[in-house]
Amino acid sequence: MISQSAIDTLRKTEIGARGLFIDGVQIEATSGASLPVTSPIDGRPFASIADGNAADIDRAVKSARKAFEKGSWSRSAPAFRKKVLTKFAELVEKHADELAVLGVRDNGTEIGMAYKAEPLSAAGTIRYYAEAIDKVYGEIAPTADNVLGLIHKEPLGVVGVIVPWNFPLMIGAWKIAPALAAGNCVVVKPPEIASLTLLRLAELASEAGLPAGVLNVVTGRGSVTGEALGLHMDVDAIAFTGSGPVGRRLLEYSARSNLKRAFLELGGKSPNIVFADAPDLKQAAVVSANGIFRNSGQVCVAGSRLLVQASVYDRFMDELVAATTQLKVGDPLDLASDIGAVSSAEQLDKNLGFVTRATEEGARLVSGKRILTETGGSYMAPTIFENVTQDMQLAREEVFGPVLGVMRFETEEEAVRLANSTVYGLASAVWTANLSTAHRMVRAINAGVVHVNTYGGADITVPLGGVKQSGFGRDKSLHALEKYLELKTAWIAL
């Protein structure tokens, strides 16, 4: 684990101006323009990134296509790709302290979570797909004796990756690692408010031996560079994590351009369901509090809707409030902080708008709303509302902040109805000691992930993705490789 002394030293590091990473080198944007990088910790700028445009995206895609056609990566032996990616993972681990602190300065995630969830998680993901790629076999079809049917698995080509600002390294690795392992070349569009770690990641990939042009990073505004990537005629697939409206635009861009594949992991309004027979109500309350409030609620699978069976409601709420009050909001680069900063002043304003609307619609504020402003950064205390009804905005729309809506339910059937009553279907949880209840709920809840007697913690071995308007396509696990491989049939007459 990183030490406080290492954190204090690294937080003083001068970053300066960062360029685009194209064809293995750092270069300026075509326009020469840049964007300031303002830390949510104190509201002060501490670096700048290149403000890329459509011409820069085109440069990056051309570099990726040239590298792909050259074949030094795309047609290399899987064992070679494994060797390079393993070295890549080792370098990410070696620079974990640097990457973690850099990321926290950029997006405000508390360092304890960031260290594990960003560089260490990314290194583990890269290593996982490095180990997997030389174990992917083609197939021989069951045919008549006079025919040989072969099914080859080949890389798609150029893959565009667009990731969000909450966990850019972790989520970026979920897409970049399997795409590279499969032999593709990649163009990454990082979030404009959290680009620094992905630029550093590309440098480490190059140091590990990744050929020039195989991994490119173009920073800039989503409305410019993201749109250009989505509309580019020579991008074969887009892998995206982010909001529903942007996901819809990427589908539109696919239709308007070359019908590129679009893999979308979108929003969530995940139900966390506590039955009266939960094995340990106190533990459930502690985990539930962390499941919504860590990283200031800026987690796509956050358990933002809490459904509690009426017979234990009051007791559980007491435990929940007690657990929540134990969470310390403060400087995300202080190991004593449990919750760091909200990613930006704009996001904080959005969160407070949800709080105002919930109050106006009749929900009761149990705790929270307080903003910590002494540092000049963006902070918000964990906020809990009860008496929430399904017609309220807080029950229907994703906040992406530390705001929890609590509802009561009487029966299992009512819990299922409430759980499935939004347009989302990303994650969920069920707390019960009854095995039959657990299995029934796993089947009945419309979500890509159903936790039982826990919330969060699923590792790289299982897929993550949603149903309904939470998107489609899966990150993580061996199934993610399927997205980045093309099937080609060879039908040979003997």
JSON list of C-alpha atoms in Angstrom, two decimals, residues 224-410:
[
{"chain": "A", "resi": 224, "resn": "VAL", "atom": "CA", "xyz": [-15.11, 17.41, -30.82]},
{"chain": "A", "resi": 225, "resn": "THR", "atom": "CA", "xyz": [-12.72, 14.48, -30.49]},
{"chain": "A", "resi": 226, "resn": "GLY", "atom": "CA", "xyz": [-15.32, 11.97, -29.30]},
{"chain": "A", "resi": 227, "resn": "GLU", "atom": "CA", "xyz": [-17.62, 12.84, -32.18]},
{"chain": "A", "resi": 228, "resn": "ALA", "atom": "CA", "xyz": [-14.75, 12.63, -34.68]},
{"chain": "A", "resi": 229, "resn": "LEU", "atom": "CA", "xyz": [-13.80, 9.17, -33.40]},
{"chain": "A", "resi": 230, "resn": "GLY", "atom": "CA", "xyz": [-17.39, 7.99, -33.60]},
{"chain": "A", "resi": 231, "resn": "LEU", "atom": "CA", "xyz": [-17.84, 9.27, -37.14]},
{"chain": "A", "resi": 232, "resn": "HIS", "atom": "CA", "xyz": [-14.46, 8.16, -38.52]},
{"chain": "A", "resi": 233, "resn": "MET", "atom": "CA", "xyz": [-14.82, 5.86, -41.50]},
{"chain": "A", "resi": 234, "resn": "ASP", "atom": "CA", "xyz": [-11.73, 3.82, -40.67]},
{"chain": "A", "resi": 235, "resn": "VAL", "atom": "CA", "xyz": [-12.59, 2.90, -37.07]},
{"chain": "A", "resi": 236, "resn": "ASP", "atom": "CA", "xyz": [-13.94, -0.64, -36.87]},
{"chain": "A", "resi": 237, "resn": "ALA", "atom": "CA", "xyz": [-15.44, -0.55, -33.37]},
{"chain": "A", "resi": 238, "resn": "ILE", "atom": "CA", "xyz": [-16.12, 1.83, -30.50]},
{"chain": "A", "resi": 239, "resn": "ALA", "atom": "CA", "xyz": [-16.00, 0.68, -26.87]},
{"chain": "A", "resi": 240, "resn": "PHE", "atom": "CA", "xyz": [-17.64, 3.25, -24.59]},
{"chain": "A", "resi": 241, "resn": "THR", "atom": "CA", "xyz": [-18.49, 3.70, -20.93]},
{"chain": "A", "resi": 242, "resn": "GLY", "atom": "CA", "xyz": [-20.50, 6.78, -20.02]},
{"chain": "A", "resi": 243, "resn": "SER", "atom": "CA", "xyz": [-23.90, 8.38, -20.16]},
{"chain": "A", "resi": 244, "resn": "GLY", "atom": "CA", "xyz": [-26.96, 7.22, -22.06]},
{"chain": "A", "resi": 245, "resn": "PRO", "atom": "CA", "xyz": [-27.28, 10.34, -24.24]},
{"chain": "A", "resi": 246, "resn": "VAL", "atom": "CA", "xyz": [-23.68, 10.01, -25.44]},
{"chain": "A", "resi": 247, "resn": "GLY", "atom": "CA", "xyz": [-24.18, 6.29, -26.05]},
{"chain": "A", "resi": 248, "resn": "ARG", "atom": "CA", "xyz": [-27.15, 7.10, -28.27]},
{"chain": "A", "resi": 249, "resn": "ARG", "atom": "CA", "xyz": [-25.06, 9.58, -30.23]},
{"chain": "A", "resi": 250, "resn": "LEU", "atom": "CA", "xyz": [-22.38, 6.95, -30.79]},
{"chain": "A", "resi": 251, "resn": "LEU", "atom": "CA", "xyz": [-25.01, 4.59, -32.22]},
{"chain": "A", "resi": 252, "resn": "GLU", "atom": "CA", "xyz": [-26.13, 7.41, -34.49]},
{"chain": "A", "resi": 253, "resn": "TYR", "atom": "CA", "xyz": [-22.53, 8.07, -35.54]},
{"chain": "A", "resi": 254, "resn": "SER", "atom": "CA", "xyz": [-22.13, 4.39, -36.38]},
{"chain": "A", "resi": 255, "resn": "ALA", "atom": "CA", "xyz": [-25.17, 4.54, -38.65]},
{"chain": "A", "resi": 256, "resn": "ARG", "atom": "CA", "xyz": [-23.97, 7.77, -40.27]},
{"chain": "A", "resi": 257, "resn": "SER", "atom": "CA", "xyz": [-20.48, 6.43, -40.94]},
{"chain": "A", "resi": 258, "resn": "ASN", "atom": "CA", "xyz": [-19.31, 2.88, -41.61]},
{"chain": "A", "resi": 259, "resn": "LEU", "atom": "CA", "xyz": [-21.63, 0.87, -39.34]},
{"chain": "A", "resi": 260, "resn": "LYS", "atom": "CA", "xyz": [-18.79, 0.39, -36.87]},
{"chain": "A", "resi": 261, "resn": "ARG", "atom": "CA", "xyz": [-19.59, -1.86, -33.93]},
{"chain": "A", "resi": 262, "resn": "ALA", "atom": "CA", "xyz": [-20.55, -0.02, -30.75]},
{"chain": "A", "resi": 263, "resn": "PHE", "atom": "CA", "xyz": [-20.16, -1.60, -27.33]},
{"chain": "A", "resi": 264, "resn": "LEU", "atom": "CA", "xyz": [-21.90, 0.55, -24.73]},
{"chain": "A", "resi": 265, "resn": "GLU", "atom": "CA", "xyz": [-21.81, 0.41, -20.93]},
{"chain": "A", "resi": 266, "resn": "LEU", "atom": "CA", "xyz": [-24.15, 3.17, -19.85]},
{"chain": "A", "resi": 267, "resn": "GLY", "atom": "CA", "xyz": [-25.83, 4.45, -16.70]},
{"chain": "A", "resi": 268, "resn": "GLY", "atom": "CA", "xyz": [-27.43, 2.72, -13.77]},
{"chain": "A", "resi": 269, "resn": "LYS", "atom": "CA", "xyz": [-29.93, 3.22, -10.98]},
{"chain": "A", "resi": 270, "resn": "SER", "atom": "CA", "xyz": [-29.06, 0.08, -9.13]},
{"chain": "A", "resi": 271, "resn": "PRO", "atom": "CA", "xyz": [-31.37, -1.40, -6.45]},
{"chain": "A", "resi": 272, "resn": "ASN", "atom": "CA", "xyz": [-29.88, -2.68, -3.20]},
{"chain": "A", "resi": 273, "resn": "ILE", "atom": "CA", "xyz": [-32.51, -4.89, -1.54]},
{"chain": "A", "resi": 274, "resn": "VAL", "atom": "CA", "xyz": [-32.39, -5.77, 2.17]},
{"chain": "A", "resi": 275, "resn": "PHE", "atom": "CA", "xyz": [-34.73, -8.51, 3.37]},
{"chain": "A", "resi": 276, "resn": "ALA", "atom": "CA", "xyz": [-35.66, -8.95, 7.01]},
{"chain": "A", "resi": 277, "resn": "ASP", "atom": "CA", "xyz": [-33.66, -12.18, 7.17]},
{"chain": "A", "resi": 278, "resn": "ALA", "atom": "CA", "xyz": [-30.40, -10.60, 6.00]},
{"chain": "A", "resi": 279, "resn": "PRO", "atom": "CA", "xyz": [-27.56, -12.48, 7.77]},
{"chain": "A", "resi": 280, "resn": "ASP", "atom": "CA", "xyz": [-26.12, -9.40, 9.48]},
{"chain": "A", "resi": 281, "resn": "LEU", "atom": "CA", "xyz": [-27.99, -6.09, 9.27]},
{"chain": "A", "resi": 282, "resn": "LYS", "atom": "CA", "xyz": [-25.08, -4.08, 10.66]},
{"chain": "A", "resi": 283, "resn": "GLN", "atom": "CA", "xyz": [-22.67, -5.48, 8.08]},
{"chain": "A", "resi": 284, "resn": "ALA", "atom": "CA", "xyz": [-25.25, -4.96, 5.34]},
{"chain": "A", "resi": 285, "resn": "ALA", "atom": "CA", "xyz": [-25.56, -1.33, 6.39]},
{"chain": "A", "resi": 286, "resn": "VAL", "atom": "CA", "xyz": [-21.80, -0.76, 6.35]},
{"chain": "A", "resi": 287, "resn": "VAL", "atom": "CA", "xyz": [-21.39, -2.36, 2.92]},
{"chain": "A", "resi": 288, "resn": "SER", "atom": "CA", "xyz": [-24.46, -0.53, 1.57]},
{"chain": "A", "resi": 289, "resn": "ALA", "atom": "CA", "xyz": [-23.08, 2.82, 2.74]},
{"chain": "A", "resi": 290, "resn": "ASN", "atom": "CA", "xyz": [-19.79, 2.13, 1.01]},
{"chain": "A", "resi": 291, "resn": "GLY", "atom": "CA", "xyz": [-21.67, 0.86, -2.05]},
{"chain": "A", "resi": 292, "resn": "ILE", "atom": "CA", "xyz": [-23.14, 4.30, -2.68]},
{"chain": "A", "resi": 293, "resn": "PHE", "atom": "CA", "xyz": [-20.86, 6.81, -0.97]},
{"chain": "A", "resi": 294, "resn": "ARG", "atom": "CA", "xyz": [-17.28, 5.75, -1.81]},
{"chain": "A", "resi": 295, "resn": "ASN", "atom": "CA", "xyz": [-15.74, 7.88, -4.56]},
{"chain": "A", "resi": 296, "resn": "SER", "atom": "CA", "xyz": [-18.51, 10.40, -3.79]},
{"chain": "A", "resi": 297, "resn": "GLY", "atom": "CA", "xyz": [-21.06, 8.12, -5.42]},
{"chain": "A", "resi": 298, "resn": "GLN", "atom": "CA", "xyz": [-19.28, 8.40, -8.76]},
{"chain": "A", "resi": 299, "resn": "VAL", "atom": "CA", "xyz": [-19.47, 4.69, -9.58]},
{"chain": "A", "resi": 300, "resn": "CYS", "atom": "CA", "xyz": [-21.58, 3.32, -12.41]},
{"chain": "A", "resi": 301, "resn": "VAL", "atom": "CA", "xyz": [-22.75, 0.31, -10.37]},
{"chain": "A", "resi": 302, "resn": "ALA", "atom": "CA", "xyz": [-23.39, 2.35, -7.18]},
{"chain": "A", "resi": 303, "resn": "GLY", "atom": "CA", "xyz": [-26.30, 1.07, -5.11]},
{"chain": "A", "resi": 304, "resn": "SER", "atom": "CA", "xyz": [-28.24, 4.33, -5.33]},
{"chain": "A", "resi": 305, "resn": "ARG", "atom": "CA", "xyz": [-31.68, 2.88, -4.54]},
{"chain": "A", "resi": 306, "resn": "LEU", "atom": "CA", "xyz": [-31.98, 1.17, -1.17]},
{"chain": "A", "resi": 307, "resn": "LEU", "atom": "CA", "xyz": [-35.04, -1.06, -0.70]},
{"chain": "A", "resi": 308, "resn": "VAL", "atom": "CA", "xyz": [-35.57, -2.22, 2.89]},
{"chain": "A", "resi": 309, "resn": "GLN", "atom": "CA", "xyz": [-38.24, -4.65, 4.11]},
{"chain": "A", "resi": 310, "resn": "ALA", "atom": "CA", "xyz": [-40.66, -2.83, 6.39]},
{"chain": "A", "resi": 311, "resn": "SER", "atom": "CA", "xyz": [-40.26, -5.10, 9.42]},
{"chain": "A", "resi": 312, "resn": "VAL", "atom": "CA", "xyz": [-36.56, -4.17, 9.81]},
{"chain": "A", "resi": 313, "resn": "TYR", "atom": "CA", "xyz": [-36.69, -0.73, 8.25]},
{"chain": "A", "resi": 314, "resn": "ASP", "atom": "CA", "xyz": [-36.18, 1.38, 11.38]},
{"chain": "A", "resi": 315, "resn": "ARG", "atom": "CA", "xyz": [-33.41, -0.83, 12.75]},
{"chain": "A", "resi": 316, "resn": "PHE", "atom": "CA", "xyz": [-31.61, -0.90, 9.43]},
{"chain": "A", "resi": 317, "resn": "MET", "atom": "CA", "xyz": [-31.86, 2.86, 8.97]},
{"chain": "A", "resi": 318, "resn": "ASP", "atom": "CA", "xyz": [-30.27, 3.38, 12.39]},
{"chain": "A", "resi": 319, "resn": "GLU", "atom": "CA", "xyz": [-27.38, 1.16, 11.35]},
{"chain": "A", "resi": 320, "resn": "LEU", "atom": "CA", "xyz": [-27.10, 2.89, 7.95]},
{"chain": "A", "resi": 321, "resn": "VAL", "atom": "CA", "xyz": [-26.94, 6.37, 9.44]},
{"chain": "A", "resi": 322, "resn": "ALA", "atom": "CA", "xyz": [-24.40, 5.18, 12.02]},
{"chain": "A", "resi": 323, "resn": "ALA", "atom": "CA", "xyz": [-22.21, 3.69, 9.29]},
{"chain": "A", "resi": 324, "resn": "THR", "atom": "CA", "xyz": [-22.52, 6.79, 7.14]},
{"chain": "A", "resi": 325, "resn": "THR", "atom": "CA", "xyz": [-21.51, 9.17, 9.91]},
{"chain": "A", "resi": 326, "resn": "GLN", "atom": "CA", "xyz": [-18.29, 7.19, 10.33]},
{"chain": "A", "resi": 327, "resn": "LEU", "atom": "CA", "xyz": [-17.20, 8.08, 6.79]},
{"chain": "A", "resi": 328, "resn": "LYS", "atom": "CA", "xyz": [-14.77, 10.99, 6.71]},
{"chain": "A", "resi": 329, "resn": "VAL", "atom": "CA", "xyz": [-15.03, 13.39, 3.77]},
{"chain": "A", "resi": 330, "resn": "GLY", "atom": "CA", "xyz": [-11.83, 15.27, 3.08]},
{"chain": "A", "resi": 331, "resn": "ASP", "atom": "CA", "xyz": [-8.62, 15.66, 1.13]},
{"chain": "A", "resi": 332, "resn": "PRO", "atom": "CA", "xyz": [-8.51, 12.64, -1.20]},
{"chain": "A", "resi": 333, "resn": "LEU", "atom": "CA", "xyz": [-4.71, 12.52, -0.88]},
{"chain": "A", "resi": 334, "resn": "ASP", "atom": "CA", "xyz": [-4.98, 12.00, 2.87]},
{"chain": "A", "resi": 335, "resn": "LEU", "atom": "CA", "xyz": [-5.07, 8.29, 3.75]},
{"chain": "A", "resi": 336, "resn": "ALA", "atom": "CA", "xyz": [-7.40, 9.15, 6.65]},
{"chain": "A", "resi": 337, "resn": "SER", "atom": "CA", "xyz": [-10.15, 10.26, 4.24]},
{"chain": "A", "resi": 338, "resn": "ASP", "atom": "CA", "xyz": [-12.84, 7.73, 3.34]},
{"chain": "A", "resi": 339, "resn": "ILE", "atom": "CA", "xyz": [-14.45, 9.93, 0.69]},
{"chain": "A", "resi": 340, "resn": "GLY", "atom": "CA", "xyz": [-12.66, 12.38, -1.55]},
{"chain": "A", "resi": 341, "resn": "ALA", "atom": "CA", "xyz": [-13.77, 15.18, -3.84]},
{"chain": "A", "resi": 342, "resn": "VAL", "atom": "CA", "xyz": [-16.57, 15.39, -6.35]},
{"chain": "A", "resi": 343, "resn": "SER", "atom": "CA", "xyz": [-14.95, 15.38, -9.80]},
{"chain": "A", "resi": 344, "resn": "SER", "atom": "CA", "xyz": [-15.80, 18.97, -10.69]},
{"chain": "A", "resi": 345, "resn": "ALA", "atom": "CA", "xyz": [-17.76, 22.03, -9.62]},
{"chain": "A", "resi": 346, "resn": "GLU", "atom": "CA", "xyz": [-20.22, 21.29, -12.41]},
{"chain": "A", "resi": 347, "resn": "GLN", "atom": "CA", "xyz": [-20.87, 17.79, -11.09]},
{"chain": "A", "resi": 348, "resn": "LEU", "atom": "CA", "xyz": [-21.34, 19.17, -7.58]},
{"chain": "A", "resi": 349, "resn": "ASP", "atom": "CA", "xyz": [-23.96, 21.63, -8.85]},
{"chain": "A", "resi": 350, "resn": "LYS", "atom": "CA", "xyz": [-25.77, 18.75, -10.56]},
{"chain": "A", "resi": 351, "resn": "ASN", "atom": "CA", "xyz": [-25.76, 16.72, -7.34]},
{"chain": "A", "resi": 352, "resn": "LEU", "atom": "CA", "xyz": [-27.20, 19.63, -5.36]},
{"chain": "A", "resi": 353, "resn": "GLY", "atom": "CA", "xyz": [-29.90, 20.03, -8.00]},
{"chain": "A", "resi": 354, "resn": "PHE", "atom": "CA", "xyz": [-31.05, 16.48, -7.29]},
{"chain": "A", "resi": 355, "resn": "VAL", "atom": "CA", "xyz": [-31.11, 17.26, -3.56]},
{"chain": "A", "resi": 356, "resn": "THR", "atom": "CA", "xyz": [-33.29, 20.33, -4.12]},
{"chain": "A", "resi": 357, "resn": "ARG", "atom": "CA", "xyz": [-35.67, 18.44, -6.39]},
{"chain": "A", "resi": 358, "resn": "ALA", "atom": "CA", "xyz": [-35.99, 15.51, -3.96]},
{"chain": "A", "resi": 359, "resn": "THR", "atom": "CA", "xyz": [-36.93, 17.90, -1.16]},
{"chain": "A", "resi": 360, "resn": "GLU", "atom": "CA", "xyz": [-39.48, 19.66, -3.37]},
{"chain": "A", "resi": 361, "resn": "GLU", "atom": "CA", "xyz": [-41.07, 16.34, -4.34]},
{"chain": "A", "resi": 362, "resn": "GLY", "atom": "CA", "xyz": [-41.59, 15.32, -0.71]},
{"chain": "A", "resi": 363, "resn": "ALA", "atom": "CA", "xyz": [-38.65, 13.06, 0.15]},
{"chain": "A", "resi": 364, "resn": "ARG", "atom": "CA", "xyz": [-37.31, 13.49, 3.69]},
{"chain": "A", "resi": 365, "resn": "LEU", "atom": "CA", "xyz": [-33.67, 14.41, 4.18]},
{"chain": "A", "resi": 366, "resn": "VAL", "atom": "CA", "xyz": [-32.18, 12.05, 6.78]},
{"chain": "A", "resi": 367, "resn": "SER", "atom": "CA", "xyz": [-28.58, 13.23, 6.64]},
{"chain": "A", "resi": 368, "resn": "GLY", "atom": "CA", "xyz": [-26.10, 14.94, 4.39]},
{"chain": "A", "resi": 369, "resn": "LYS", "atom": "CA", "xyz": [-26.09, 17.72, 1.80]},
{"chain": "A", "resi": 370, "resn": "ARG", "atom": "CA", "xyz": [-23.33, 19.60, 3.66]},
{"chain": "A", "resi": 371, "resn": "ILE", "atom": "CA", "xyz": [-20.59, 20.85, 1.37]},
{"chain": "A", "resi": 372, "resn": "LEU", "atom": "CA", "xyz": [-16.99, 21.16, 2.53]},
{"chain": "A", "resi": 373, "resn": "THR", "atom": "CA", "xyz": [-15.56, 24.27, 0.89]},
{"chain": "A", "resi": 374, "resn": "GLU", "atom": "CA", "xyz": [-12.61, 25.30, 3.00]},
{"chain": "A", "resi": 375, "resn": "THR", "atom": "CA", "xyz": [-10.11, 23.97, 0.47]},
{"chain": "A", "resi": 376, "resn": "GLY", "atom": "CA", "xyz": [-11.67, 25.62, -2.56]},
{"chain": "A", "resi": 377, "resn": "GLY", "atom": "CA", "xyz": [-12.39, 22.20, -4.07]},
{"chain": "A", "resi": 378, "resn": "SER", "atom": "CA", "xyz": [-15.62, 20.31, -4.71]},
{"chain": "A", "resi": 379, "resn": "TYR", "atom": "CA", "xyz": [-16.85, 18.21, -1.78]},
{"chain": "A", "resi": 380, "resn": "MET", "atom": "CA", "xyz": [-20.21, 16.84, -0.67]},
{"chain": "A", "resi": 381, "resn": "ALA", "atom": "CA", "xyz": [-21.19, 14.89, 2.41]},
{"chain": "A", "resi": 382, "resn": "PRO", "atom": "CA", "xyz": [-23.07, 11.57, 2.00]},
{"chain": "A", "resi": 383, "resn": "THR", "atom": "CA", "xyz": [-26.76, 12.41, 1.62]},
{"chain": "A", "resi": 384, "resn": "ILE", "atom": "CA", "xyz": [-29.67, 10.10, 2.48]},
{"chain": "A", "resi": 385, "resn": "PHE", "atom": "CA", "xyz": [-33.34, 10.61, 1.61]},
{"chain": "A", "resi": 386, "resn": "GLU", "atom": "CA", "xyz": [-36.21, 8.43, 2.78]},
{"chain": "A", "resi": 387, "resn": "ASN", "atom": "CA", "xyz": [-39.93, 8.40, 1.89]},
{"chain": "A", "resi": 388, "resn": "VAL", "atom": "CA", "xyz": [-38.82, 8.20, -1.73]},
{"chain": "A", "resi": 389, "resn": "THR", "atom": "CA", "xyz": [-41.49, 7.08, -4.19]},
{"chain": "A", "resi": 390, "resn": "GLN", "atom": "CA", "xyz": [-41.04, 5.63, -7.62]},
{"chain": "A", "resi": 391, "resn": "ASP", "atom": "CA", "xyz": [-42.38, 8.69, -9.41]},
{"chain": "A", "resi": 392, "resn": "MET", "atom": "CA", "xyz": [-39.69, 10.96, -7.95]},
{"chain": "A", "resi": 393, "resn": "GLN", "atom": "CA", "xyz": [-36.67, 12.03, -9.97]},
{"chain": "A", "resi": 394, "resn": "LEU", "atom": "CA", "xyz": [-34.36, 10.58, -7.33]},
{"chain": "A", "resi": 395, "resn": "ALA", "atom": "CA", "xyz": [-35.84, 7.11, -7.90]},
{"chain": "A", "resi": 396, "resn": "ARG", "atom": "CA", "xyz": [-35.66, 7.27, -11.68]},
{"chain": "A", "resi": 397, "resn": "GLU", "atom": "CA", "xyz": [-32.56, 9.19, -12.78]},
{"chain": "A", "resi": 398, "resn": "GLU", "atom": "CA", "xyz": [-28.87, 8.55, -12.20]},
{"chain": "A", "resi": 399, "resn": "VAL", "atom": "CA", "xyz": [-27.30, 11.18, -9.93]},
{"chain": "A", "resi": 400, "resn": "PHE", "atom": "CA", "xyz": [-23.68, 9.96, -10.12]},
{"chain": "A", "resi": 401, "resn": "GLY", "atom": "CA", "xyz": [-23.10, 11.55, -6.74]},
{"chain": "A", "resi": 402, "resn": "PRO", "atom": "CA", "xyz": [-23.31, 10.68, -3.00]},
{"chain": "A", "resi": 403, "resn": "VAL", "atom": "CA", "xyz": [-27.11, 10.77, -2.83]},
{"chain": "A", "resi": 404, "resn": "LEU", "atom": "CA", "xyz": [-29.11, 7.73, -1.69]},
{"chain": "A", "resi": 405, "resn": "GLY", "atom": "CA", "xyz": [-32.86, 7.23, -1.99]},
{"chain": "A", "resi": 406, "resn": "VAL", "atom": "CA", "xyz": [-34.49, 4.77, 0.45]},
{"chain": "A", "resi": 407, "resn": "MET", "atom": "CA", "xyz": [-37.82, 2.94, -0.01]},
{"chain": "A", "resi": 408, "resn": "ARG", "atom": "CA", "xyz": [-39.78, 0.44, 2.07]},
{"chain": "A", "resi": 409, "resn": "PHE", "atom": "CA", "xyz": [-41.27, -2.79, 0.74]},
{"chain": "A", "resi": 410, "resn": "GLU", "atom": "CA", "xyz": [-43.44, -5.49, 2.28]}
]
